[in-house]
Coordinates of C-alpha atoms in Angstrom, one line a residue:
X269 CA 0.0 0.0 0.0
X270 CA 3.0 2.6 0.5
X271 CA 3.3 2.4 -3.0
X272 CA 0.3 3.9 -3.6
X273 CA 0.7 7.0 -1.3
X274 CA 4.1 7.6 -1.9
X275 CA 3.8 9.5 -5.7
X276 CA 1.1 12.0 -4.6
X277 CA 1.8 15.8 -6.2
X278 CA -0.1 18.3 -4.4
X279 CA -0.5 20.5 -6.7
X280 CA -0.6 18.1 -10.3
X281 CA -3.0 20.7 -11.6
X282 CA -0.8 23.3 -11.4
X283 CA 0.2 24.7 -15.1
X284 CA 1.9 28.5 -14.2
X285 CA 4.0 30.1 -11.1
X286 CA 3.6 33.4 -13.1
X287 CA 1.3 36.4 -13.0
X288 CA -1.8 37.2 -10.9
X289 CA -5.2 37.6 -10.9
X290 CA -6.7 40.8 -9.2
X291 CA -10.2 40.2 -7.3
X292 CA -13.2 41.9 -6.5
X293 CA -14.4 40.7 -3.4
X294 CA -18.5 40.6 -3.7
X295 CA -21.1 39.5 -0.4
X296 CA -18.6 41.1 2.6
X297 CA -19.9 38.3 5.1
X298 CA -18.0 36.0 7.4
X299 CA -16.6 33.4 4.9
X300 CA -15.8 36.2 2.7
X301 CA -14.0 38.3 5.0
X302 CA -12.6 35.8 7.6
X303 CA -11.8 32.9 4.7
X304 CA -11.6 33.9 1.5
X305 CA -9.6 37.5 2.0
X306 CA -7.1 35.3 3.8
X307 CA -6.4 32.7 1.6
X308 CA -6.5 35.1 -1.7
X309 CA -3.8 37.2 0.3
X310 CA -1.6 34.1 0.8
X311 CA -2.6 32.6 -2.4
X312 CA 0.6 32.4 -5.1
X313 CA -1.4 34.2 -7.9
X314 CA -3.9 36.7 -6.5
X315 CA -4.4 39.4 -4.8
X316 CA -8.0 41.0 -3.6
X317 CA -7.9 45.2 -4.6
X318 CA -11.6 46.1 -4.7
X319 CA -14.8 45.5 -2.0
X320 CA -17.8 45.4 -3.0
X321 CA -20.9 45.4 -0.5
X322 CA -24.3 46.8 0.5
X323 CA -22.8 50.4 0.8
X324 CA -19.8 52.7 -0.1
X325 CA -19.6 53.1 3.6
X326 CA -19.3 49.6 4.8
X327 CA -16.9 48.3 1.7
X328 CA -14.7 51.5 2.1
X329 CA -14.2 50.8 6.0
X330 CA -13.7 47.3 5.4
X331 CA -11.2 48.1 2.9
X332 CA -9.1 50.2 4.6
X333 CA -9.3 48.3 7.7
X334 CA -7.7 45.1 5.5
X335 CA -5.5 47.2 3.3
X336 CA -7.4 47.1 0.2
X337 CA -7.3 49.9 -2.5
X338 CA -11.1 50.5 -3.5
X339 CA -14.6 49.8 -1.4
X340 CA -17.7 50.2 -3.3
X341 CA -21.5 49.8 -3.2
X342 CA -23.1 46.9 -5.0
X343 CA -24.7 50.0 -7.3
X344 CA -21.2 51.0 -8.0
X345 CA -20.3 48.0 -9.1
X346 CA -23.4 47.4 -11.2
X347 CA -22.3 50.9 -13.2
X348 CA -18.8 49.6 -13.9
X349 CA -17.2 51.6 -11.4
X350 CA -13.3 50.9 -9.9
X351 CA -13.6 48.2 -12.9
X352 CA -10.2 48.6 -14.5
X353 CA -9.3 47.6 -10.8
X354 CA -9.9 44.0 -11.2
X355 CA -9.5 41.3 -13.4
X356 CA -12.1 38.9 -11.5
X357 CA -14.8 38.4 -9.4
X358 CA -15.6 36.6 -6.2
X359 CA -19.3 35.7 -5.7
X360 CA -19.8 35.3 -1.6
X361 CA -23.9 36.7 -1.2
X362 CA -26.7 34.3 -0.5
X363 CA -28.0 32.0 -3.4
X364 CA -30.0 34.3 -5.1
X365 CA -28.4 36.9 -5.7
X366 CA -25.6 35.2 -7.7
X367 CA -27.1 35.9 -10.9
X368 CA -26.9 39.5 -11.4
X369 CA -23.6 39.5 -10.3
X370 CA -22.2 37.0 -13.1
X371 CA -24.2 39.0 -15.0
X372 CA -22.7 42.1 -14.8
X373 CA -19.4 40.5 -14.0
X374 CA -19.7 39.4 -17.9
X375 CA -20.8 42.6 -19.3
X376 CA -17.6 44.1 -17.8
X377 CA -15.4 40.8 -19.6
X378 CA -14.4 39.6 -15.9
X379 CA -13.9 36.2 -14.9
X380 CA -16.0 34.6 -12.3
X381 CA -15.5 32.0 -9.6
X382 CA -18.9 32.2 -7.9
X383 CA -19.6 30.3 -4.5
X384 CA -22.0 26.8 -4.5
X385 CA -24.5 26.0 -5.0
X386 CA -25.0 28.4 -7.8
X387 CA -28.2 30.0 -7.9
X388 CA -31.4 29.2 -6.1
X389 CA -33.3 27.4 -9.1
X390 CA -32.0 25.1 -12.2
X391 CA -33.8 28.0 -14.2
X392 CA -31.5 31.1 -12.4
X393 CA -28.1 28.6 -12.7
X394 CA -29.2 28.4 -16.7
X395 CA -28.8 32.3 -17.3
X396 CA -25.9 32.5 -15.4
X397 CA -24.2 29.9 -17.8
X398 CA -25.6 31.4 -20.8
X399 CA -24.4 35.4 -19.4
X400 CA -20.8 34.1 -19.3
X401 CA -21.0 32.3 -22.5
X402 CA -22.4 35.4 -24.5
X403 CA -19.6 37.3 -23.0
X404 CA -16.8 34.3 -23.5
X405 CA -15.7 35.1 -19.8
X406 CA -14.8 32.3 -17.7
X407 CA -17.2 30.8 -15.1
X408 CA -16.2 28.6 -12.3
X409 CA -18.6 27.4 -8.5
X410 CA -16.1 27.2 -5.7
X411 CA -16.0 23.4 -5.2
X412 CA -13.1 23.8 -2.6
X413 CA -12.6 20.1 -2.3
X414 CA -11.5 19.3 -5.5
X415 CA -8.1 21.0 -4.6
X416 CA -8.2 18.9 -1.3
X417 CA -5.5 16.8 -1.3
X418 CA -7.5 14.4 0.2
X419 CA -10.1 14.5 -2.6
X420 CA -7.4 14.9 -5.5
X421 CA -5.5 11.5 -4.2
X422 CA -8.8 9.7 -3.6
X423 CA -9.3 10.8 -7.2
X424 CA -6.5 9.3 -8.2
X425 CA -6.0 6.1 -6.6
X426 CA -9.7 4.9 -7.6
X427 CA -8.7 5.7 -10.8
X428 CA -5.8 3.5 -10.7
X429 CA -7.8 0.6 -9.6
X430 CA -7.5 1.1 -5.7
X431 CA -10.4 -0.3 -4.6
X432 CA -11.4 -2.0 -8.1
X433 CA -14.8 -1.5 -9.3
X434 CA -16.7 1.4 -7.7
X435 CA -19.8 -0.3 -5.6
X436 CA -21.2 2.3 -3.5
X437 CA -20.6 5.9 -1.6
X438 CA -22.1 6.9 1.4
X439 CA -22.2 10.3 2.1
X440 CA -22.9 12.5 5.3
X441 CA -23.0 16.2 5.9
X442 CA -24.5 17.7 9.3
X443 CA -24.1 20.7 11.7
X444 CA -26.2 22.5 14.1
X445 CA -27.5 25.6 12.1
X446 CA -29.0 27.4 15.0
X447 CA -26.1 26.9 17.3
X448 CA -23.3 28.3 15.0
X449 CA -26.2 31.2 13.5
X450 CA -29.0 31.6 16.3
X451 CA -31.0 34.0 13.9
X452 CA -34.1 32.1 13.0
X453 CA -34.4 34.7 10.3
X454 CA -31.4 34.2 8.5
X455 CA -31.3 33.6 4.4
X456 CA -30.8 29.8 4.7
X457 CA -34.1 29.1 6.4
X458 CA -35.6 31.6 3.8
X459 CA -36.4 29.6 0.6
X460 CA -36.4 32.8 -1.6
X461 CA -33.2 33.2 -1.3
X462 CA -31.6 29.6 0.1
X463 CA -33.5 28.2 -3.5
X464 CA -35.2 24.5 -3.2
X465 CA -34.6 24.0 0.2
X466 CA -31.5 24.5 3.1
X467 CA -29.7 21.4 4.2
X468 CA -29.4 19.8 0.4
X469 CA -28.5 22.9 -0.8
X470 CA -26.1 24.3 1.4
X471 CA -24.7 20.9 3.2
X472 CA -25.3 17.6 0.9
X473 CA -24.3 19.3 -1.9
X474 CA -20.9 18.5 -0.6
X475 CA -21.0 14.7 -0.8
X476 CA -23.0 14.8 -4.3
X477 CA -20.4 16.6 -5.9
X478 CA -17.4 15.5 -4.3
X479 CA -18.6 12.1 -6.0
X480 CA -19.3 13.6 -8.9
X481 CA -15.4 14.8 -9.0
X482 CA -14.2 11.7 -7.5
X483 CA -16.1 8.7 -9.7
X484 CA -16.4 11.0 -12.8
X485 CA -20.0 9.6 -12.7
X486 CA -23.2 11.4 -12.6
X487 CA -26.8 10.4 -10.9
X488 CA -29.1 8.8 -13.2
X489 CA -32.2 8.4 -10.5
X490 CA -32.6 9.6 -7.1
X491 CA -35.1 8.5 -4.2
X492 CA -35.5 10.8 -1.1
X493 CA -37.3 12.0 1.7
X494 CA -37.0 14.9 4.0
X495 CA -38.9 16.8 6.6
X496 CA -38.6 19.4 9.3
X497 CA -39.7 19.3 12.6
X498 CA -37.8 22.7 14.4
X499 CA -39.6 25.9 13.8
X500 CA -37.0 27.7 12.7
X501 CA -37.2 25.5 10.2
X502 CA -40.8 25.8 8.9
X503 CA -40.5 27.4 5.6
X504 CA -37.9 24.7 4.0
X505 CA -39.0 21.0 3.6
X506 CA -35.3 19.6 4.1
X507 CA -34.3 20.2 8.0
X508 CA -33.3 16.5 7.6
X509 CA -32.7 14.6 4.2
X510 CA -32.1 11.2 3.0
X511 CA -31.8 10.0 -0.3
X512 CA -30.9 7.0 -2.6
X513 CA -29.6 7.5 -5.7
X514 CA -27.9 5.3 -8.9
X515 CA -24.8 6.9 -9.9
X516 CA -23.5 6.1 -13.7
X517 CA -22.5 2.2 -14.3
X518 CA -25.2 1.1 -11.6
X519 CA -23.0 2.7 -8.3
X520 CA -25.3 3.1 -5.6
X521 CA -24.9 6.0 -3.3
X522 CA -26.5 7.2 0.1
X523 CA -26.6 10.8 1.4
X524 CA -28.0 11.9 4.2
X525 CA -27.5 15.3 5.5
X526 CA -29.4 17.9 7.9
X527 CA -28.8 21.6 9.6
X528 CA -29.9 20.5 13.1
X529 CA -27.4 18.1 14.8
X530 CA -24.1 17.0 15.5
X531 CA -21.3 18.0 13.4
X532 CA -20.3 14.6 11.1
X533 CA -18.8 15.0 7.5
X534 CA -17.8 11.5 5.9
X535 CA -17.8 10.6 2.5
X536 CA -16.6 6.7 2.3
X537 CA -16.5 5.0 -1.6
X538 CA -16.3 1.3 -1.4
X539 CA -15.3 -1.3 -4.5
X540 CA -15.1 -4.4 -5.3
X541 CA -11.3 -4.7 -3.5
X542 CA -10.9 -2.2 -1.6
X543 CA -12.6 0.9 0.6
X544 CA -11.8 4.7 1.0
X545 CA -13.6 6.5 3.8
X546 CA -12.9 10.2 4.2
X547 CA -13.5 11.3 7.5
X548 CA -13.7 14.0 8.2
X549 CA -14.7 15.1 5.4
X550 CA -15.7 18.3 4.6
X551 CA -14.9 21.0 7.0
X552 CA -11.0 21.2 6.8
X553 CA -8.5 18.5 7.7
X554 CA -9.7 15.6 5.5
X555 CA -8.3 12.6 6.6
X556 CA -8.0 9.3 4.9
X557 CA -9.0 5.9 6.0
X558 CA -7.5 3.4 3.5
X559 CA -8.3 -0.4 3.3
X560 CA -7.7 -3.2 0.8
X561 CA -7.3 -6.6 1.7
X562 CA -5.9 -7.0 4.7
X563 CA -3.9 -3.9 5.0
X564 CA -5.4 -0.3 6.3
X565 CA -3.5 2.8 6.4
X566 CA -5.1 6.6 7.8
X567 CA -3.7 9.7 6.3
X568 CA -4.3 12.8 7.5
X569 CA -3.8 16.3 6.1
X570 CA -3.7 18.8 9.1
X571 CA -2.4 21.5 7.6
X572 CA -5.6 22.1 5.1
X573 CA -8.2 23.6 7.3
X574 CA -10.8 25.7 5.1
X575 CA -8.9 28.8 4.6
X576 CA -5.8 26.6 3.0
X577 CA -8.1 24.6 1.1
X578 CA -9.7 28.1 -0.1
X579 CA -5.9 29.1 -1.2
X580 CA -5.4 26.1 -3.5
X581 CA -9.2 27.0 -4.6
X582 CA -8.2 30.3 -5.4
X583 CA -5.0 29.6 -7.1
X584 CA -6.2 27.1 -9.4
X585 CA -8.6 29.3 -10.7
X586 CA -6.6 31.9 -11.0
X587 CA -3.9 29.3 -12.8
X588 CA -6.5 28.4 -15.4
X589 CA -7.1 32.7 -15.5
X590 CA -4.0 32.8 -16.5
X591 CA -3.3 30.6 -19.0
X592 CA -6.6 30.3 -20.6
X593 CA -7.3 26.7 -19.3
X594 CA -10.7 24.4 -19.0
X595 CA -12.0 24.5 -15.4
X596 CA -13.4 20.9 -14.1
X597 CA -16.2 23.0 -12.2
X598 CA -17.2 25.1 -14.7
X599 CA -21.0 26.5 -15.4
X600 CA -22.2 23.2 -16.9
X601 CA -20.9 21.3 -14.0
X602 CA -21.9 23.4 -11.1
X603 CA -25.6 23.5 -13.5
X604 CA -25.7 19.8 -13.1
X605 CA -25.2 19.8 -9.3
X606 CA -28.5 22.3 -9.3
X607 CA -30.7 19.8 -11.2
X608 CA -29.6 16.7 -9.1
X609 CA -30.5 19.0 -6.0
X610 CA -33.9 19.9 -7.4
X611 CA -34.4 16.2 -8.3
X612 CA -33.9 15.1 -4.7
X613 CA -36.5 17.7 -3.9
X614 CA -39.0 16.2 -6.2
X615 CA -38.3 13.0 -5.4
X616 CA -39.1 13.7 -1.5
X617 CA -42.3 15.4 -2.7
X618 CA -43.8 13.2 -5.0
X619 CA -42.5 10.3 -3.3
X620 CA -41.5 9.0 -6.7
X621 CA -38.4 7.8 -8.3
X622 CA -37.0 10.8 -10.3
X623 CA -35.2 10.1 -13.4
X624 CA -32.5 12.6 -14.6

Protein backbone atom coordinates (compact mmCIF):
# COMPACT_ATOMS: atom_id res chain seq x y z
CA UNK A 1 0.00 0.00 0.00
CA UNK A 2 3.02 2.62 0.52
CA UNK A 3 3.28 2.39 -2.96
CA UNK A 4 0.28 3.92 -3.59
CA UNK A 5 0.69 6.99 -1.26
CA UNK A 6 4.10 7.63 -1.93
CA UNK A 7 3.84 9.47 -5.70
CA UNK A 8 1.13 12.01 -4.64
CA UNK A 9 1.78 15.78 -6.22
CA UNK A 10 -0.12 18.33 -4.37
CA UNK A 11 -0.47 20.49 -6.71
CA UNK A 12 -0.63 18.05 -10.31
CA UNK A 13 -3.03 20.72 -11.56
CA UNK A 14 -0.79 23.35 -11.40
CA UNK A 15 0.24 24.70 -15.12
CA UNK A 16 1.87 28.51 -14.17
CA UNK A 17 3.95 30.13 -11.05
CA UNK A 18 3.57 33.45 -13.10
CA UNK A 19 1.28 36.39 -12.96
CA UNK A 20 -1.77 37.22 -10.87
CA UNK A 21 -5.20 37.55 -10.88
CA UNK A 22 -6.73 40.76 -9.25
CA UNK A 23 -10.25 40.16 -7.28
CA UNK A 24 -13.19 41.94 -6.49
CA UNK A 25 -14.42 40.68 -3.38
CA UNK A 26 -18.51 40.60 -3.71
CA UNK A 27 -21.15 39.51 -0.42
CA UNK A 28 -18.58 41.06 2.56
CA UNK A 29 -19.88 38.28 5.07
CA UNK A 30 -18.00 35.98 7.43
CA UNK A 31 -16.57 33.38 4.93
CA UNK A 32 -15.80 36.20 2.72
CA UNK A 33 -13.99 38.35 5.02
CA UNK A 34 -12.59 35.75 7.64
CA UNK A 35 -11.78 32.86 4.73
CA UNK A 36 -11.60 33.94 1.47
CA UNK A 37 -9.60 37.52 2.00
CA UNK A 38 -7.08 35.28 3.78
CA UNK A 39 -6.45 32.75 1.64
CA UNK A 40 -6.54 35.13 -1.73
CA UNK A 41 -3.79 37.16 0.26
CA UNK A 42 -1.57 34.14 0.79
CA UNK A 43 -2.64 32.57 -2.38
CA UNK A 44 0.62 32.36 -5.11
CA UNK A 45 -1.44 34.20 -7.94
CA UNK A 46 -3.86 36.66 -6.48
CA UNK A 47 -4.37 39.38 -4.84
CA UNK A 48 -7.98 40.97 -3.59
CA UNK A 49 -7.86 45.15 -4.64
CA UNK A 50 -11.56 46.14 -4.71
CA UNK A 51 -14.84 45.51 -2.02
CA UNK A 52 -17.85 45.42 -2.96
CA UNK A 53 -20.91 45.38 -0.51
CA UNK A 54 -24.29 46.77 0.48
CA UNK A 55 -22.83 50.42 0.85
CA UNK A 56 -19.83 52.74 -0.08
CA UNK A 57 -19.61 53.14 3.56
CA UNK A 58 -19.26 49.60 4.81
CA UNK A 59 -16.94 48.35 1.71
CA UNK A 60 -14.74 51.54 2.14
CA UNK A 61 -14.21 50.82 5.99
CA UNK A 62 -13.68 47.32 5.39
CA UNK A 63 -11.19 48.11 2.87
CA UNK A 64 -9.09 50.17 4.56
CA UNK A 65 -9.26 48.26 7.69
CA UNK A 66 -7.73 45.13 5.50
CA UNK A 67 -5.48 47.22 3.32
CA UNK A 68 -7.42 47.05 0.15
CA UNK A 69 -7.33 49.92 -2.48
CA UNK A 70 -11.09 50.52 -3.46
CA UNK A 71 -14.58 49.84 -1.37
CA UNK A 72 -17.70 50.21 -3.31
CA UNK A 73 -21.51 49.78 -3.22
CA UNK A 74 -23.11 46.95 -5.02
CA UNK A 75 -24.70 50.00 -7.34
CA UNK A 76 -21.18 50.99 -8.05
CA UNK A 77 -20.32 47.96 -9.09
CA UNK A 78 -23.42 47.37 -11.18
CA UNK A 79 -22.30 50.89 -13.20
CA UNK A 80 -18.84 49.63 -13.89
CA UNK A 81 -17.19 51.61 -11.37
CA UNK A 82 -13.26 50.86 -9.87
CA UNK A 83 -13.57 48.22 -12.92
CA UNK A 84 -10.22 48.61 -14.54
CA UNK A 85 -9.28 47.62 -10.76
CA UNK A 86 -9.90 43.97 -11.17
CA UNK A 87 -9.47 41.26 -13.44
CA UNK A 88 -12.14 38.92 -11.53
CA UNK A 89 -14.84 38.40 -9.37
CA UNK A 90 -15.59 36.57 -6.19
CA UNK A 91 -19.34 35.69 -5.75
CA UNK A 92 -19.82 35.29 -1.60
CA UNK A 93 -23.85 36.65 -1.24
CA UNK A 94 -26.67 34.34 -0.49
CA UNK A 95 -28.02 31.98 -3.35
CA UNK A 96 -30.03 34.29 -5.07
CA UNK A 97 -28.40 36.93 -5.71
CA UNK A 98 -25.61 35.25 -7.65
CA UNK A 99 -27.14 35.88 -10.86
CA UNK A 100 -26.89 39.54 -11.38
CA UNK A 101 -23.60 39.45 -10.34
CA UNK A 102 -22.25 37.03 -13.05
CA UNK A 103 -24.25 38.98 -14.96
CA UNK A 104 -22.73 42.07 -14.79
CA UNK A 105 -19.36 40.55 -13.96
CA UNK A 106 -19.74 39.44 -17.85
CA UNK A 107 -20.85 42.56 -19.27
CA UNK A 108 -17.64 44.06 -17.81
CA UNK A 109 -15.40 40.82 -19.57
CA UNK A 110 -14.38 39.58 -15.89
CA UNK A 111 -13.95 36.18 -14.86
CA UNK A 112 -16.04 34.59 -12.33
CA UNK A 113 -15.46 31.99 -9.60
CA UNK A 114 -18.92 32.15 -7.90
CA UNK A 115 -19.63 30.35 -4.52
CA UNK A 116 -21.98 26.80 -4.46
CA UNK A 117 -24.48 26.02 -4.98
CA UNK A 118 -25.03 28.36 -7.82
CA UNK A 119 -28.22 29.96 -7.87
CA UNK A 120 -31.42 29.23 -6.11
CA UNK A 121 -33.29 27.37 -9.15
CA UNK A 122 -32.00 25.09 -12.21
CA UNK A 123 -33.78 27.98 -14.19
CA UNK A 124 -31.52 31.06 -12.41
CA UNK A 125 -28.14 28.58 -12.67
CA UNK A 126 -29.15 28.42 -16.67
CA UNK A 127 -28.79 32.31 -17.34
CA UNK A 128 -25.88 32.46 -15.40
CA UNK A 129 -24.24 29.93 -17.83
CA UNK A 130 -25.61 31.45 -20.83
CA UNK A 131 -24.36 35.39 -19.37
CA UNK A 132 -20.84 34.09 -19.26
CA UNK A 133 -20.98 32.30 -22.51
CA UNK A 134 -22.41 35.38 -24.48
CA UNK A 135 -19.56 37.29 -22.97
CA UNK A 136 -16.77 34.32 -23.49
CA UNK A 137 -15.68 35.08 -19.81
CA UNK A 138 -14.79 32.27 -17.72
CA UNK A 139 -17.21 30.79 -15.05
CA UNK A 140 -16.17 28.62 -12.27
CA UNK A 141 -18.60 27.42 -8.55
CA UNK A 142 -16.12 27.16 -5.70
CA UNK A 143 -16.04 23.37 -5.23
CA UNK A 144 -13.13 23.83 -2.61
CA UNK A 145 -12.60 20.07 -2.35
CA UNK A 146 -11.50 19.29 -5.46
CA UNK A 147 -8.13 21.01 -4.64
CA UNK A 148 -8.15 18.92 -1.31
CA UNK A 149 -5.48 16.79 -1.32
CA UNK A 150 -7.49 14.43 0.22
CA UNK A 151 -10.13 14.52 -2.61
CA UNK A 152 -7.44 14.87 -5.51
CA UNK A 153 -5.50 11.52 -4.16
CA UNK A 154 -8.77 9.73 -3.57
CA UNK A 155 -9.26 10.80 -7.15
CA UNK A 156 -6.52 9.25 -8.16
CA UNK A 157 -5.98 6.14 -6.65
CA UNK A 158 -9.72 4.93 -7.62
CA UNK A 159 -8.67 5.68 -10.75
CA UNK A 160 -5.81 3.51 -10.68
CA UNK A 161 -7.76 0.60 -9.61
CA UNK A 162 -7.51 1.14 -5.69
CA UNK A 163 -10.35 -0.27 -4.60
CA UNK A 164 -11.36 -1.97 -8.10
CA UNK A 165 -14.85 -1.47 -9.26
CA UNK A 166 -16.74 1.43 -7.70
CA UNK A 167 -19.83 -0.33 -5.59
CA UNK A 168 -21.25 2.31 -3.49
CA UNK A 169 -20.63 5.94 -1.57
CA UNK A 170 -22.13 6.87 1.40
CA UNK A 171 -22.21 10.25 2.12
CA UNK A 172 -22.94 12.47 5.25
CA UNK A 173 -22.98 16.17 5.92
CA UNK A 174 -24.52 17.68 9.31
CA UNK A 175 -24.13 20.66 11.73
CA UNK A 176 -26.24 22.53 14.07
CA UNK A 177 -27.47 25.63 12.14
CA UNK A 178 -28.98 27.41 14.96
CA UNK A 179 -26.06 26.86 17.35
CA UNK A 180 -23.29 28.34 15.03
CA UNK A 181 -26.19 31.23 13.54
CA UNK A 182 -28.95 31.58 16.34
CA UNK A 183 -31.02 34.02 13.90
CA UNK A 184 -34.11 32.07 13.01
CA UNK A 185 -34.41 34.75 10.28
CA UNK A 186 -31.42 34.18 8.45
CA UNK A 187 -31.31 33.60 4.38
CA UNK A 188 -30.83 29.83 4.72
CA UNK A 189 -34.12 29.12 6.39
CA UNK A 190 -35.59 31.56 3.84
CA UNK A 191 -36.39 29.63 0.64
CA UNK A 192 -36.41 32.78 -1.62
CA UNK A 193 -33.24 33.15 -1.25
CA UNK A 194 -31.56 29.63 0.11
CA UNK A 195 -33.49 28.18 -3.49
CA UNK A 196 -35.21 24.49 -3.23
CA UNK A 197 -34.61 24.00 0.23
CA UNK A 198 -31.54 24.48 3.06
CA UNK A 199 -29.74 21.41 4.20
CA UNK A 200 -29.39 19.75 0.38
CA UNK A 201 -28.53 22.88 -0.79
CA UNK A 202 -26.07 24.34 1.43
CA UNK A 203 -24.66 20.86 3.25
CA UNK A 204 -25.30 17.64 0.95
CA UNK A 205 -24.29 19.27 -1.94
CA UNK A 206 -20.90 18.46 -0.60
CA UNK A 207 -21.05 14.74 -0.84
CA UNK A 208 -23.00 14.85 -4.26
CA UNK A 209 -20.39 16.60 -5.90
CA UNK A 210 -17.42 15.46 -4.31
CA UNK A 211 -18.55 12.14 -6.03
CA UNK A 212 -19.32 13.61 -8.91
CA UNK A 213 -15.39 14.75 -8.97
CA UNK A 214 -14.21 11.66 -7.48
CA UNK A 215 -16.13 8.67 -9.67
CA UNK A 216 -16.36 10.96 -12.75
CA UNK A 217 -20.03 9.58 -12.70
CA UNK A 218 -23.19 11.44 -12.63
CA UNK A 219 -26.84 10.39 -10.87
CA UNK A 220 -29.13 8.84 -13.21
CA UNK A 221 -32.20 8.40 -10.50
CA UNK A 222 -32.64 9.65 -7.14
CA UNK A 223 -35.14 8.55 -4.15
CA UNK A 224 -35.51 10.84 -1.07
CA UNK A 225 -37.28 12.01 1.69
CA UNK A 226 -37.01 14.88 3.99
CA UNK A 227 -38.95 16.81 6.56
CA UNK A 228 -38.58 19.42 9.35
CA UNK A 229 -39.72 19.31 12.61
CA UNK A 230 -37.84 22.67 14.37
CA UNK A 231 -39.59 25.88 13.83
CA UNK A 232 -36.98 27.71 12.68
CA UNK A 233 -37.22 25.48 10.22
CA UNK A 234 -40.83 25.76 8.92
CA UNK A 235 -40.46 27.39 5.64
CA UNK A 236 -37.92 24.71 3.98
CA UNK A 237 -38.96 20.97 3.60
CA UNK A 238 -35.33 19.57 4.14
CA UNK A 239 -34.29 20.21 8.02
CA UNK A 240 -33.32 16.51 7.56
CA UNK A 241 -32.71 14.56 4.21
CA UNK A 242 -32.11 11.17 3.01
CA UNK A 243 -31.79 9.96 -0.26
CA UNK A 244 -30.86 6.96 -2.61
CA UNK A 245 -29.57 7.49 -5.65
CA UNK A 246 -27.93 5.26 -8.92
CA UNK A 247 -24.80 6.94 -9.93
CA UNK A 248 -23.54 6.14 -13.70
CA UNK A 249 -22.54 2.24 -14.29
CA UNK A 250 -25.17 1.10 -11.59
CA UNK A 251 -23.04 2.66 -8.34
CA UNK A 252 -25.33 3.09 -5.64
CA UNK A 253 -24.94 5.97 -3.26
CA UNK A 254 -26.50 7.15 0.06
CA UNK A 255 -26.57 10.83 1.43
CA UNK A 256 -28.03 11.94 4.18
CA UNK A 257 -27.52 15.32 5.51
CA UNK A 258 -29.43 17.87 7.91
CA UNK A 259 -28.78 21.61 9.56
CA UNK A 260 -29.92 20.55 13.08
CA UNK A 261 -27.38 18.06 14.84
CA UNK A 262 -24.08 17.03 15.55
CA UNK A 263 -21.31 18.00 13.39
CA UNK A 264 -20.27 14.65 11.05
CA UNK A 265 -18.76 15.00 7.47
CA UNK A 266 -17.82 11.52 5.93
CA UNK A 267 -17.75 10.56 2.46
CA UNK A 268 -16.59 6.72 2.27
CA UNK A 269 -16.46 5.00 -1.61
CA UNK A 270 -16.29 1.35 -1.41
CA UNK A 271 -15.29 -1.25 -4.51
CA UNK A 272 -15.05 -4.41 -5.28
CA UNK A 273 -11.33 -4.67 -3.55
CA UNK A 274 -10.95 -2.24 -1.61
CA UNK A 275 -12.56 0.90 0.61
CA UNK A 276 -11.78 4.70 0.97
CA UNK A 277 -13.57 6.54 3.76
CA UNK A 278 -12.87 10.22 4.16
CA UNK A 279 -13.55 11.28 7.52
CA UNK A 280 -13.74 14.05 8.18
CA UNK A 281 -14.69 15.09 5.42
CA UNK A 282 -15.65 18.32 4.57
CA UNK A 283 -14.90 20.96 7.04
CA UNK A 284 -11.02 21.20 6.78
CA UNK A 285 -8.51 18.47 7.68
CA UNK A 286 -9.71 15.61 5.54
CA UNK A 287 -8.31 12.64 6.59
CA UNK A 288 -7.96 9.26 4.88
CA UNK A 289 -9.02 5.93 6.03
CA UNK A 290 -7.51 3.41 3.46
CA UNK A 291 -8.33 -0.44 3.28
CA UNK A 292 -7.73 -3.19 0.83
CA UNK A 293 -7.29 -6.61 1.74
CA UNK A 294 -5.88 -7.04 4.72
CA UNK A 295 -3.89 -3.90 5.02
CA UNK A 296 -5.36 -0.28 6.29
CA UNK A 297 -3.54 2.81 6.41
CA UNK A 298 -5.06 6.60 7.83
CA UNK A 299 -3.65 9.68 6.27
CA UNK A 300 -4.29 12.77 7.53
CA UNK A 301 -3.80 16.27 6.11
CA UNK A 302 -3.69 18.83 9.06
CA UNK A 303 -2.38 21.50 7.60
CA UNK A 304 -5.56 22.06 5.05
CA UNK A 305 -8.25 23.64 7.25
CA UNK A 306 -10.81 25.69 5.09
CA UNK A 307 -8.86 28.80 4.62
CA UNK A 308 -5.80 26.60 2.98
CA UNK A 309 -8.12 24.63 1.11
CA UNK A 310 -9.68 28.14 -0.13
CA UNK A 311 -5.93 29.08 -1.16
CA UNK A 312 -5.41 26.10 -3.47
CA UNK A 313 -9.17 26.96 -4.60
CA UNK A 314 -8.18 30.31 -5.41
CA UNK A 315 -4.98 29.63 -7.08
CA UNK A 316 -6.21 27.11 -9.39
CA UNK A 317 -8.58 29.25 -10.65
CA UNK A 318 -6.57 31.86 -10.98
CA UNK A 319 -3.88 29.33 -12.85
CA UNK A 320 -6.53 28.40 -15.42
CA UNK A 321 -7.13 32.65 -15.47
CA UNK A 322 -4.01 32.79 -16.53
CA UNK A 323 -3.31 30.62 -18.95
CA UNK A 324 -6.58 30.30 -20.65
CA UNK A 325 -7.30 26.74 -19.27
CA UNK A 326 -10.68 24.42 -19.04
CA UNK A 327 -11.98 24.54 -15.37
CA UNK A 328 -13.40 20.86 -14.13
CA UNK A 329 -16.16 22.95 -12.23
CA UNK A 330 -17.23 25.05 -14.71
CA UNK A 331 -21.01 26.53 -15.40
CA UNK A 332 -22.19 23.24 -16.85
CA UNK A 333 -20.91 21.26 -14.03
CA UNK A 334 -21.94 23.38 -11.09
CA UNK A 335 -25.56 23.50 -13.51
CA UNK A 336 -25.70 19.78 -13.09
CA UNK A 337 -25.23 19.81 -9.30
CA UNK A 338 -28.45 22.30 -9.27
CA UNK A 339 -30.66 19.81 -11.18
CA UNK A 340 -29.59 16.69 -9.13
CA UNK A 341 -30.52 18.95 -5.95
CA UNK A 342 -33.85 19.88 -7.39
CA UNK A 343 -34.42 16.21 -8.27
CA UNK A 344 -33.85 15.09 -4.66
CA UNK A 345 -36.48 17.66 -3.86
CA UNK A 346 -39.04 16.17 -6.24
CA UNK A 347 -38.33 13.00 -5.39
CA UNK A 348 -39.06 13.69 -1.51
CA UNK A 349 -42.29 15.37 -2.69
CA UNK A 350 -43.79 13.16 -5.00
CA UNK A 351 -42.51 10.26 -3.28
CA UNK A 352 -41.53 8.98 -6.75
CA UNK A 353 -38.41 7.78 -8.26
CA UNK A 354 -37.02 10.83 -10.35
CA UNK A 355 -35.17 10.11 -13.38
CA UNK A 356 -32.46 12.60 -14.57
Amino acid sequence: MKDWLDTYDERDWQTTTEGSVRYALLGLGWWTMDLALPAIENSDLGEVTTLVSSSTAKAQRLAEENDVDHGISYDEFHDGEASDAYDAVYIGTPNAYHLEYVETAADLGKAILCEKPMESTVERAEQMVDAAESEDVPLMVAYRMHTDPAVRRTKELIADGFIGDPVSVYGNNTQPLLEMMPDHDQWRLDPDISGYGTSVMDLGIYSLNTARFILDRDPVAVQSQMSSHHEAFADVPDERSGSVLVLEDDVKMITTTSQNAHEDTQLKLTGTGGQIDLRPAFHGKCTMHLSRGDMSATVSHEAFDSQREMREEFDYFADRVLTDGEFVADGHHGLQDMRIIRAIHQAAESGDVIEL
